[in-house]
């Protein structure tokens, strides 16, 4: 059975709102249950995305095995349940539902309790127009050895009907109980508690799309993968302060926006303008943190010591660090809050709805079955042509023309990536396509050019947050940086001219 | 992958240029890189292309030389507006090299007879005879209630060529052609109704092409 479930963390003081929304007619604190999660000593199951548990509710025992499903929504998993006689797990059942490639990896093995949860659960079935969800409020503890962590969360599990109904139910819940998305399940939190490990930033996973896949199938697979990367970085961003989590969440969003840009001619985005502007706004928020981080880790270091004295350098460093920390805290606050919860639910609903495919004219029906490769090749060459046109214009033009060329190059590089992945059966499913060295070099140079170009505007933003007593020193350092970066832009343009020629010499953007 | 659709009938005036330009514009509107090749000596498709506004879905006109050498790189569909004859050896070669043959026919006793003879001639071409190409018949200037249209349907059924599309006899077709346009270039509800009439043919072309690939 496939389980589709969206979970929210209930903030302190919101329990009565949860009760009022779902459980007003259900008296009492709910049923008590104890769940033991099992794994091998090296957590071989969990490390392969498998959750194995036995839940005891009174005299009843139910074993559940959950596994990931590649290429589906972030909220979907396979769920295999079985009533069993005792709290001892049924290993035959586990064996029968494990993916074959894992059986030999985990058998023969000793399974031991890894941690347990102790929960009071309130449950309600919500029905509307033949659609059904199960709303569950869990309060209790995850216990691993002598450590424990609190649980207070509401789950929405789709039992019958379409994803739109789950989206609507979640949004209606969020209207009543403003709370944040809880991307980590109890198992993830339990294993972290048991091992003492922190969540780690999630890199982009390869998307496997055959070149013959119909356009909608290919597009949804790419969007789901990008969306999954955004969500997968929530915990690391919130719990570790690791800037890489910010970067990877931004990469996920950029991949999503790249898919929309790559497939723009066959998409109709008119139904989701606010969702897309929220995506853009989050991207900018994350970009602000990233930009500050690049400034403190790379830009300041690039200024010759003889050019900027130690005192001004120190002021600059301190104020930009402060700005970065504040920007990080803003992002964390957003990602932990109800606005991100709503955004994530709506975005998932929109991706799963398929309502993004152009379908106004009768010929748009052809898009539903057209192989993605038929679209990809011509689209990539169209973007390549645009880049060449912009670059040639920039060679004889101004700084603004180089910015235009930079945007065109970014499109080829990022929006071209999903297109190149499916262009031929050879590259399809084999991970990331390889762009030419010339394009990579050009893009690096354009990136440097852009970093230098942005310095004055970035420091102007930082200036707005600088305390009055530090404004004088900061202003001097910022003015110097602005002048220095302007000179560096000139050098960058000189290097760009050379990189452009090498890029054009390679004739094409993809390695053959 | 470039695939070629040949619009042909031995009888003149049956709407080959109308069908060619509509197929080209319809396929281009759906996002395919489409070229239109004008082989008819009257150059109707060429004239239509000259009038076509830049804002309309792009259709590249391929000037005929001795081969397919002028076809822009990346072209995915080529629609050929053929002359009303199979006499030239080059036209027979084109038919043999095409992936799909589209045969427009009008509801008149003259066209019925001419088309019957033409379909026999087509069948004499080896690759057509071998069943390696789809022949898709289009009933053009169709009037659902007219006896002529009903008789044409019966006639085509007897020949084993049920029409894939029935294109209504509407004055808007010549009006649009005079502006280099087709029904696919206007997105009004009336135009969408007319677009729907073309869809069985276009969908069949795309399905045949996918299956052949």
XYZ file of C-alpha atoms in Angstrom:
725
model
C 0.000 0.000 0.000
C 1.189 3.517 -0.767
C 1.039 5.976 2.105
C 0.757 9.710 1.401
C 1.235 11.727 4.545
C 1.993 15.357 5.401
C 3.133 16.250 8.904
C 3.180 19.506 10.864
C 4.967 20.384 14.088
C 2.520 21.902 16.591
C 4.106 24.871 18.377
C 3.681 25.384 22.119
C 0.288 26.705 23.079
C -1.479 25.531 19.904
C -2.974 22.292 21.247
C -6.362 23.852 21.881
C -6.502 25.101 18.281
C -5.740 21.569 17.066
C -8.498 20.213 19.315
C -10.950 22.798 18.089
C -10.185 22.100 14.434
C -10.258 18.312 14.451
C -10.997 16.770 17.808
C -13.664 18.892 19.495
C -16.033 15.916 19.412
C -13.419 13.432 20.649
C -12.984 13.706 24.413
C -9.862 12.683 26.312
C -6.160 12.732 25.630
C -6.301 9.901 23.054
C -5.109 6.302 22.984
C -1.693 5.389 24.327
C 0.634 3.405 22.082
C 4.234 2.298 22.266
C 6.266 1.752 19.124
C 9.647 0.092 18.936
C 11.818 0.724 15.909
C 14.156 -2.117 14.980
C 17.318 -2.195 12.934
C 20.674 -3.928 12.625
C 23.586 -2.765 14.783
C 24.812 -0.568 11.914
C 21.259 0.624 11.042
C 21.441 -1.006 7.623
C 17.691 -0.682 7.084
C 17.450 2.988 7.987
C 20.543 3.845 5.978
C 18.712 2.403 2.971
C 15.581 4.403 3.626
C 13.633 1.619 5.347
C 11.663 1.965 8.553
C 10.846 -1.192 10.544
C 8.696 -0.993 13.668
C 6.226 -2.750 15.929
C 3.429 -0.699 17.475
C 1.655 -1.948 20.580
C -1.775 -0.641 21.367
C -3.302 -2.446 24.358
C -3.089 -6.134 23.507
C -2.695 -5.524 19.790
C 0.625 -5.521 17.948
C 1.126 -4.281 14.444
C 4.343 -4.535 12.449
C 4.996 -1.906 9.790
C 7.727 -1.681 7.172
C 7.991 1.554 5.199
C 10.167 1.995 2.132
C 10.918 4.910 -0.153
C 9.460 4.991 -3.657
C 11.866 6.457 -6.196
C 10.493 9.248 -8.362
C 7.256 9.871 -6.456
C 6.071 12.742 -4.288
C 8.160 13.577 -1.213
C 5.230 12.547 0.958
C 4.692 9.071 -0.493
C 6.087 5.805 0.799
C 5.348 2.117 0.513
C 3.777 0.799 3.679
C 3.528 -2.909 4.526
C 1.536 -3.731 7.657
C 0.842 -6.961 9.501
C -0.927 -7.813 12.754
C 1.465 -9.907 14.860
C 1.206 -11.867 18.114
C 3.710 -10.094 20.333
C 6.147 -7.213 20.437
C 8.738 -9.440 18.814
C 9.085 -8.528 15.125
C 8.152 -10.981 12.394
C 11.323 -11.251 10.315
C 9.681 -13.413 7.663
C 7.272 -10.595 6.900
C 10.149 -8.099 6.814
C 12.073 -10.360 4.431
C 9.082 -10.683 2.118
C 8.673 -6.935 1.678
C 12.292 -5.829 1.497
C 13.586 -4.797 -1.912
C 15.487 -7.848 -3.275
C 18.817 -6.017 -3.487
C 18.663 -5.330 0.245
C 17.796 -8.817 1.432
C 21.327 -10.105 1.095
C 22.689 -6.915 2.657
C 20.696 -7.231 5.867
C 20.274 -11.031 6.167
C 21.339 -12.908 8.190
C 21.368 -10.190 10.786
C 20.370 -9.594 14.367
C 17.689 -6.966 14.685
C 17.656 -4.964 17.885
C 15.446 -2.191 19.196
C 17.002 1.097 18.094
C 14.625 3.414 20.000
C 10.956 3.677 20.912
C 8.144 6.192 20.902
C 5.501 6.592 23.597
C 2.538 8.492 22.332
C -0.980 9.583 23.087
C -2.812 9.622 19.777
C -6.046 11.305 18.779
C -7.434 10.255 15.447
C -10.254 11.383 13.192
C -11.402 10.422 9.739
C -12.370 13.466 7.680
C -14.548 12.850 4.638
C -15.704 15.120 1.865
C -17.182 14.261 -1.528
C -15.923 10.682 -1.354
C -12.388 11.758 -0.387
C -10.979 10.656 2.939
C -8.058 11.689 5.091
C -7.019 10.489 8.498
C -6.011 13.341 10.796
C -3.861 12.293 13.724
C -2.509 14.304 16.649
C 0.463 12.644 18.363
C 1.861 13.881 21.663
C 4.573 12.069 23.537
C 8.229 11.174 23.458
C 10.897 9.524 21.396
C 13.161 7.627 23.761
C 16.614 6.308 22.884
C 18.539 4.936 25.844
C 18.652 7.713 28.416
C 17.877 10.491 25.998
C 14.487 11.609 24.787
C 12.831 14.272 22.713
C 9.274 15.537 22.673
C 6.713 14.907 19.950
C 3.780 17.183 19.264
C 2.672 16.855 15.674
C -0.334 16.489 13.421
C -0.286 14.086 10.484
C -2.633 14.127 7.512
C -2.759 10.830 5.681
C -4.618 10.556 2.399
C -6.737 7.435 2.523
C -8.953 7.906 -0.468
C -9.133 10.517 -3.212
C -6.771 12.812 -5.055
C -3.811 14.814 -3.867
C -5.888 18.004 -4.196
C -8.025 16.890 -1.292
C -4.949 16.330 0.899
C -3.673 19.778 -0.079
C -7.032 21.395 0.737
C -7.278 19.616 4.089
C -3.737 20.647 5.061
C -4.312 24.260 4.042
C -7.556 24.399 5.974
C -5.712 22.987 9.005
C -2.944 25.588 8.615
C -5.543 28.350 8.476
C -6.791 27.219 11.872
C -3.468 26.189 13.377
C -0.551 28.178 11.954
C 2.368 25.782 12.257
C 5.440 24.659 10.396
C 6.067 21.660 8.202
C 7.744 18.746 9.977
C 9.771 17.123 7.233
C 11.461 14.595 9.501
C 9.326 11.685 10.641
C 9.580 10.028 14.031
C 11.994 7.451 12.630
C 14.420 10.096 11.353
C 14.355 11.934 14.658
C 14.667 8.674 16.598
C 17.709 7.512 14.674
C 19.328 10.905 15.116
C 18.644 10.714 18.826
C 19.976 7.156 19.059
C 23.150 7.848 17.096
C 23.754 11.422 18.212
C 24.163 12.384 14.568
C 23.129 15.758 13.210
C 21.059 16.062 10.047
C 23.289 16.686 7.065
C 22.743 18.911 4.023
C 21.065 16.993 1.183
C 22.708 17.157 -2.246
C 20.792 16.811 -5.502
C 19.929 13.222 -6.293
C 20.118 11.979 -9.855
C 16.829 11.956 -11.708
C 16.235 8.970 -13.935
C 14.088 9.963 -16.885
C 14.207 7.995 -20.124
C 14.336 10.052 -23.301
C 11.123 8.376 -24.452
C 9.175 9.441 -21.350
C 6.174 11.653 -22.168
C 6.719 15.326 -21.389
C 4.473 15.523 -18.288
C 6.051 12.417 -16.773
C 9.556 13.792 -17.294
C 8.668 17.255 -15.997
C 6.961 15.977 -12.858
C 9.905 13.656 -12.086
C 12.317 16.590 -12.315
C 10.102 18.889 -10.251
C 9.622 16.239 -7.564
C 13.364 15.657 -7.287
C 14.034 19.387 -6.920
C 11.208 19.803 -4.404
C 12.495 16.829 -2.391
C 15.908 18.492 -2.167
C 14.346 21.689 -0.821
C 12.512 19.800 1.943
C 15.414 17.480 2.700
C 17.503 20.456 3.804
C 14.982 21.816 6.299
C 16.323 19.884 9.317
C 19.994 20.584 8.681
C 19.220 24.251 8.122
C 17.244 24.499 11.364
C 19.307 22.291 13.628
C 22.926 22.665 12.594
C 23.418 26.211 11.335
C 25.379 24.679 8.464
C 25.545 27.206 5.631
C 25.761 24.291 3.196
C 22.136 23.430 4.053
C 21.132 26.939 2.957
C 23.114 26.480 -0.211
C 21.594 23.058 -0.958
C 18.048 24.247 -0.270
C 18.771 27.054 -2.729
C 20.143 24.542 -5.232
C 16.873 22.601 -4.917
C 14.861 25.740 -5.614
C 17.132 26.681 -8.489
C 16.651 23.219 -9.999
C 12.895 23.649 -9.688
C 13.011 27.067 -11.339
C 15.318 25.665 -14.005
C 12.770 22.984 -14.871
C 10.103 25.668 -15.219
C 12.399 27.745 -17.389
C 13.580 24.803 -19.498
C 10.056 23.647 -20.231
C 8.470 27.116 -20.316
C 7.113 26.780 -23.892
C 4.937 23.823 -22.888
C 3.924 25.085 -19.470
C 1.041 27.248 -18.368
C 2.085 28.916 -15.139
C -0.788 31.384 -15.078
C -2.572 29.355 -12.392
C 0.161 29.762 -9.794
C 1.562 33.311 -9.873
C 1.707 33.735 -6.086
C 3.299 30.318 -5.643
C 5.990 31.193 -8.140
C 6.642 34.562 -6.558
C 6.947 32.854 -3.162
C 9.482 30.465 -4.723
C 11.391 33.433 -6.076
C 11.230 35.242 -2.731
C 12.569 32.212 -0.841
C 15.302 31.840 -3.444
C 16.264 35.480 -2.865
C 16.213 35.018 0.926
C 18.521 32.034 0.695
C 20.626 33.915 -1.855
C 21.097 36.755 0.605
C 22.659 34.370 3.142
C 24.768 32.796 0.445
C 25.943 36.152 -0.893
C 26.987 37.282 2.584
C 28.823 34.018 3.085
C 30.691 34.364 -0.220
C 31.621 37.917 0.782
C 33.104 36.914 4.141
C 34.792 33.743 2.899
C 36.026 34.842 -0.546
C 35.610 38.516 -1.393
C 37.244 40.025 1.698
C 40.109 37.558 1.331
C 40.628 38.710 -2.257
C 41.249 42.331 -1.246
C 45.019 42.851 -0.972
C 46.136 43.468 2.598
C 48.072 46.505 1.482
C 44.914 48.039 0.039
C 42.582 47.809 3.025
C 43.974 48.387 6.494
C 43.388 45.878 9.280
C 40.986 48.073 11.251
C 38.614 48.684 8.324
C 38.909 45.064 7.225
C 37.928 44.002 10.738
C 34.881 46.298 10.772
C 33.804 45.052 7.373
C 34.280 41.440 8.371
C 32.387 41.876 11.641
C 29.421 43.697 10.126
C 29.022 41.321 7.179
C 29.269 38.346 9.560
C 26.566 39.928 11.671
C 24.459 40.545 8.557
C 24.933 36.926 7.445
C 23.940 35.568 10.862
C 20.842 37.723 10.877
C 19.922 36.663 7.342
C 20.444 33.019 8.356
C 18.192 33.490 11.388
C 15.520 35.073 9.146
C 15.658 32.122 6.775
C 15.508 29.631 9.643
C 12.562 31.472 11.132
C 10.756 31.368 7.803
C 11.539 27.706 7.084
C 10.338 26.738 10.563
C 7.157 28.763 10.329
C 3.623 28.488 8.962
C 4.336 30.463 5.801
C 6.854 27.879 4.634
C 4.399 25.146 5.687
C 1.702 26.606 3.450
C 4.172 27.180 0.645
C 5.442 23.592 0.795
C 1.921 22.126 0.855
C 0.719 24.290 -2.020
C 3.817 23.684 -4.091
C 3.506 19.939 -3.619
C -0.191 20.109 -4.518
C 0.568 22.096 -7.646
C 3.342 19.741 -8.767
C 1.155 16.687 -8.202
C -1.901 18.254 -9.874
C -0.245 18.396 -13.295
C -2.089 21.677 -13.854
C 1.109 23.269 -15.068
C 0.994 21.653 -18.510
C -0.303 23.883 -21.308
C -3.776 22.697 -22.215
C -5.789 25.630 -23.523
C -5.645 24.808 -27.238
C -6.546 21.440 -28.775
C -2.968 20.953 -30.083
C -1.768 21.089 -26.474
C -3.157 17.561 -26.094
C -0.180 16.378 -28.129
C 2.096 17.416 -25.270
C 0.709 14.709 -22.998
C 2.249 11.950 -25.070
C 5.164 13.700 -26.780
C 8.512 12.126 -25.867
C 10.534 14.571 -23.804
C 13.554 14.151 -26.083
C 11.535 15.602 -29.001
C 11.220 18.818 -27.048
C 14.581 18.917 -25.307
C 16.979 19.069 -28.247
C 15.321 21.981 -30.014
C 14.827 23.882 -26.774
C 18.476 23.545 -25.783
C 19.678 24.719 -29.185
C 17.293 27.668 -28.969
C 18.830 28.666 -25.621
C 22.317 28.139 -27.014
C 21.553 30.406 -29.980
C 20.352 33.092 -27.594
C 23.533 32.833 -25.532
C 25.714 33.210 -28.621
C 23.739 36.235 -29.757
C 23.990 37.886 -26.326
C 27.689 37.072 -25.960
C 28.600 38.484 -29.362
C 26.674 41.612 -28.537
C 28.494 41.899 -25.185
C 31.902 41.640 -26.873
C 31.191 44.972 -28.539
C 28.871 46.295 -25.877
C 28.631 47.416 -22.274
C 28.589 45.933 -18.781
C 24.804 45.597 -19.082
C 25.263 43.438 -22.188
C 27.563 41.138 -20.193
C 24.829 40.843 -17.587
C 22.422 39.809 -20.349
C 24.972 37.251 -21.549
C 25.399 36.012 -17.969
C 21.652 35.390 -17.663
C 21.607 33.559 -21.003
C 24.609 31.432 -19.924
C 22.925 30.622 -16.626
C 19.844 29.483 -18.509
C 21.855 27.203 -20.735
C 23.740 25.795 -17.760
C 20.886 25.326 -15.313
C 17.758 25.124 -17.447
C 19.785 23.194 -20.019
C 20.686 20.554 -17.472
C 17.262 18.868 -17.280
C 16.987 19.101 -21.072
C 20.408 17.607 -21.708
C 19.660 14.771 -19.302
C 16.926 13.431 -21.532
C 18.222 14.332 -24.960
C 19.545 10.947 -25.878
C 19.084 7.426 -24.580
C 22.806 7.429 -23.841
C 22.738 10.337 -21.428
C 19.295 9.578 -20.009
C 19.459 8.073 -16.583
C 23.212 8.398 -16.341
C 23.302 11.337 -13.981
C 24.291 14.861 -14.806
C 25.119 15.789 -18.382
C 28.553 17.177 -19.041
C 28.744 20.665 -20.403
C 31.838 21.734 -22.317
C 34.824 23.084 -20.438
C 34.419 26.294 -22.398
C 30.927 26.854 -21.015
C 32.025 25.961 -17.477
C 34.959 28.395 -17.720
C 32.765 31.110 -19.180
C 30.224 30.646 -16.454
C 32.870 30.796 -13.737
C 34.125 34.075 -15.169
C 30.592 35.405 -15.440
C 30.037 34.411 -11.797
C 33.142 36.325 -10.698
C 32.039 39.294 -12.815
C 28.634 39.203 -11.147
C 30.082 38.872 -7.623
C 32.208 41.975 -8.151
C 29.326 43.841 -9.801
C 27.083 43.130 -6.822
C 29.491 44.333 -4.141
C 28.234 47.964 -3.946
C 24.562 46.937 -3.811
C 25.284 44.197 -1.270
C 27.231 46.526 1.005
C 24.441 49.101 0.735
C 22.084 46.448 2.128
C 24.525 45.587 4.886
C 24.896 49.284 5.719
C 21.204 49.465 6.614
C 21.836 47.007 9.447
C 25.059 48.517 10.785
C 24.787 50.154 14.250
C 25.171 53.919 14.226
C 28.452 53.883 16.139
C 30.062 51.643 13.492
C 28.706 53.493 10.471
C 31.745 55.696 9.993
C 34.315 52.906 9.792
C 32.000 50.696 7.817
C 31.225 53.487 5.356
C 34.923 54.031 4.639
C 35.546 50.314 4.158
C 32.450 49.949 1.980
C 33.423 52.917 -0.183
C 36.835 51.382 -0.702
C 35.292 48.011 -1.560
C 32.937 49.634 -4.065
C 35.849 51.300 -5.842
C 37.967 48.170 -5.710
C 35.140 45.980 -7.034
C 34.455 48.390 -9.906
C 38.085 48.038 -10.981
C 37.777 44.250 -10.622
C 34.682 44.268 -12.859
C 36.864 45.808 -15.576
C 39.457 43.039 -15.158
C 36.706 40.430 -15.145
C 35.351 41.744 -18.455
C 38.832 41.469 -19.943
C 39.034 37.821 -18.852
C 35.474 37.260 -20.107
C 36.441 38.286 -23.621
C 39.068 35.533 -23.676
C 36.727 32.964 -22.115
C 34.074 33.825 -24.656
C 36.395 33.135 -27.576
C 37.379 29.768 -26.122
C 33.722 28.947 -25.571
C 32.813 29.767 -29.178
C 35.771 27.735 -30.434
C 34.319 24.630 -28.801
C 31.144 24.902 -30.923
C 28.373 23.588 -28.693
C 27.542 23.481 -25.033
C 27.523 19.745 -24.428
C 30.484 17.413 -24.405
C 30.108 14.912 -27.200
C 14.455 13.011 -35.564
C 13.025 14.546 -38.745
C 9.787 13.082 -40.059
C 8.150 13.889 -43.324
C 4.469 14.262 -44.117
C 3.561 14.413 -47.776
C 0.238 16.077 -48.673
C -0.743 14.791 -52.083
C -3.600 14.036 -54.457
C -3.624 13.658 -58.219
C -6.631 15.953 -58.453
C -6.057 19.710 -58.349
C -8.094 22.062 -56.138
C -8.808 19.533 -53.403
C -7.187 21.677 -50.681
C -3.619 20.351 -50.563
C -2.197 23.777 -49.701
C -4.870 24.390 -47.072
C -4.136 21.009 -45.498
C -0.340 21.500 -45.768
C -0.341 24.947 -44.205
C -2.696 23.822 -41.432
C -0.643 20.753 -40.632
C 2.525 22.835 -40.542
C 0.974 25.548 -38.360
C -0.723 23.015 -36.075
C 2.471 21.052 -35.502
C 4.467 24.264 -35.000
C 1.873 25.533 -32.493
C 2.365 22.379 -30.480
C 6.052 23.250 -30.121
C 7.637 21.201 -32.886
C 10.273 22.698 -35.195
C 8.363 22.524 -38.429
C 9.266 23.154 -42.033
C 6.958 23.532 -44.999
C 8.222 22.495 -48.402
C 6.362 23.829 -51.414
C 6.519 21.429 -54.388
C 3.389 22.694 -56.074
C 4.158 24.768 -59.137
C 1.407 27.240 -58.177
C 3.449 28.104 -55.052
C 0.369 28.608 -52.863
C 2.187 27.545 -49.683
C 5.083 29.884 -50.482
C 2.715 32.802 -50.892
C 0.993 31.915 -47.621
C 4.368 31.807 -45.894
C 5.317 35.250 -47.229
C 2.159 36.687 -45.674
C 2.656 34.911 -42.355
C 3.204 37.357 -39.479
C 6.274 36.946 -37.284
C 4.090 36.681 -34.202
C 2.548 33.430 -35.452
C 4.041 30.031 -34.577
C 7.188 29.729 -36.639
C 7.077 27.603 -39.770
C 10.274 27.497 -41.835
C 9.763 27.506 -45.576
C 12.120 25.130 -47.302
C 13.095 26.190 -50.781
C 13.211 23.292 -53.070
C 16.530 22.417 -54.638
C 17.478 18.942 -55.662
C 17.529 17.503 -52.228
C 16.580 18.188 -48.603
C 19.702 20.303 -48.202
C 17.948 23.526 -47.192
C 16.189 22.061 -44.193
C 17.165 23.954 -41.035
C 19.111 21.989 -38.420
C 16.822 20.623 -35.730
C 13.725 20.387 -37.930
C 11.385 17.783 -36.471
C 8.546 17.722 -38.976
C 8.541 18.531 -42.692
C 5.220 19.018 -44.422
C 5.399 18.817 -48.209
C 2.769 20.458 -50.372
C 2.981 18.226 -53.451
C 1.847 18.854 -57.026
C -1.354 17.291 -58.318
C 0.453 14.533 -60.111
C 2.617 11.505 -59.578
C 4.096 11.782 -63.060
C 7.440 13.339 -62.050
C 9.883 10.734 -60.810
C 11.031 13.122 -58.055
C 7.501 13.328 -56.681
C 7.285 9.535 -56.625
C 10.589 9.487 -54.760
C 9.250 12.028 -52.289
C 6.237 9.833 -51.683
C 8.489 6.832 -51.169
C 10.756 8.755 -48.781
C 7.964 10.315 -46.719
C 6.839 8.799 -43.469
C 3.144 9.616 -43.845
C 0.933 10.443 -46.804
C -2.054 12.729 -46.338
C -4.635 12.737 -49.107
C -7.264 15.532 -49.071
C -10.449 14.888 -51.000
C -13.538 16.969 -51.785
C -17.121 15.694 -51.678
C -17.771 15.545 -55.410
C -18.188 12.718 -57.804
C -15.224 13.976 -59.873
C -12.908 13.954 -56.864
C -14.145 10.566 -55.719
C -13.248 8.982 -59.029
C -9.925 10.806 -59.376
C -8.951 9.895 -55.829
C -9.780 6.254 -56.381
C -7.414 6.182 -59.354
C -4.810 8.139 -57.418
C -4.911 5.772 -54.441
C -4.375 2.876 -56.843
C -1.352 4.646 -58.299
C -0.020 5.323 -54.816
C -0.374 1.657 -53.986
C 1.809 0.831 -56.946
C 4.751 2.535 -55.240
C 6.699 -0.241 -53.562
C 7.042 1.190 -50.036
C 3.352 2.097 -50.009
C 2.393 -1.324 -51.310
C 4.446 -2.943 -48.543
C 2.286 -1.162 -46.000
C 5.287 0.737 -44.618
C 3.502 4.077 -44.782
C 0.248 5.345 -43.404
C -2.156 6.891 -45.903
C -4.461 9.292 -44.076
C -7.435 10.597 -46.020
C -8.990 13.961 -45.133
C -12.494 14.891 -46.149
C -12.131 18.565 -47.023
C -14.904 21.185 -47.239
C -17.115 18.740 -45.462
C -20.806 19.515 -44.891
C -22.180 17.034 -42.430
C -25.736 17.128 -43.762
C -24.979 17.263 -47.445
C -25.625 14.200 -49.561
C -22.282 14.672 -51.311
C -20.387 14.448 -48.030
C -22.357 11.399 -46.935
C -21.692 9.737 -50.272
C -18.003 10.552 -49.991
C -17.882 8.885 -46.579
C -19.461 5.750 -48.022
C -17.156 5.841 -51.023
C -14.049 6.122 -48.831
C -15.288 3.356 -46.565
C -15.691 1.117 -49.602
C -12.080 1.884 -50.533
C -10.932 1.008 -46.996
C -9.962 4.612 -46.241
C -12.223 6.005 -43.536
C -11.363 9.756 -43.352
C -9.253 10.723 -40.355
C -10.591 14.242 -40.316
C -13.613 16.039 -41.685
C -12.790 19.673 -42.284
C -15.841 21.933 -42.456
C -16.509 24.100 -45.463
C -15.996 27.540 -43.895
C -15.305 30.922 -45.447
C -12.798 31.642 -42.682
C -10.212 29.399 -44.360
C -9.527 31.632 -47.371
C -9.780 34.716 -45.136
C -7.082 33.401 -42.816
C -4.920 32.205 -45.707
C -4.933 35.763 -47.082
C -3.162 36.819 -43.863
C -0.720 33.898 -43.798
C -2.660 32.352 -40.944
C -4.544 29.200 -40.086
C -7.231 28.315 -37.574
C -4.391 27.320 -35.206
C -3.219 30.919 -35.045
C -6.399 32.322 -33.516
C -7.414 31.309 -30.013
C -11.121 32.096 -29.964
C -13.748 29.535 -29.066
C -14.959 29.442 -32.667
C -11.421 28.802 -33.911
C -10.853 26.145 -31.271
C -13.911 24.303 -32.551
C -12.335 24.303 -35.999
C -8.959 23.260 -34.553
C -10.710 20.257 -33.030
C -11.681 19.097 -36.531
C -7.985 18.807 -37.403
C -6.982 17.039 -34.231
C -7.844 13.441 -35.218
C -5.548 13.827 -38.235
C -2.732 15.492 -36.277
C -3.031 13.015 -33.415
C -2.963 10.114 -35.869
C 0.151 11.564 -37.530
C 1.917 11.916 -34.198
C 0.874 8.434 -33.069
C 2.032 6.865 -36.359
C 5.326 8.685 -36.079
C 5.857 7.528 -32.505
C 5.045 3.947 -33.386
C 7.340 4.061 -36.410
C 10.177 5.402 -34.224
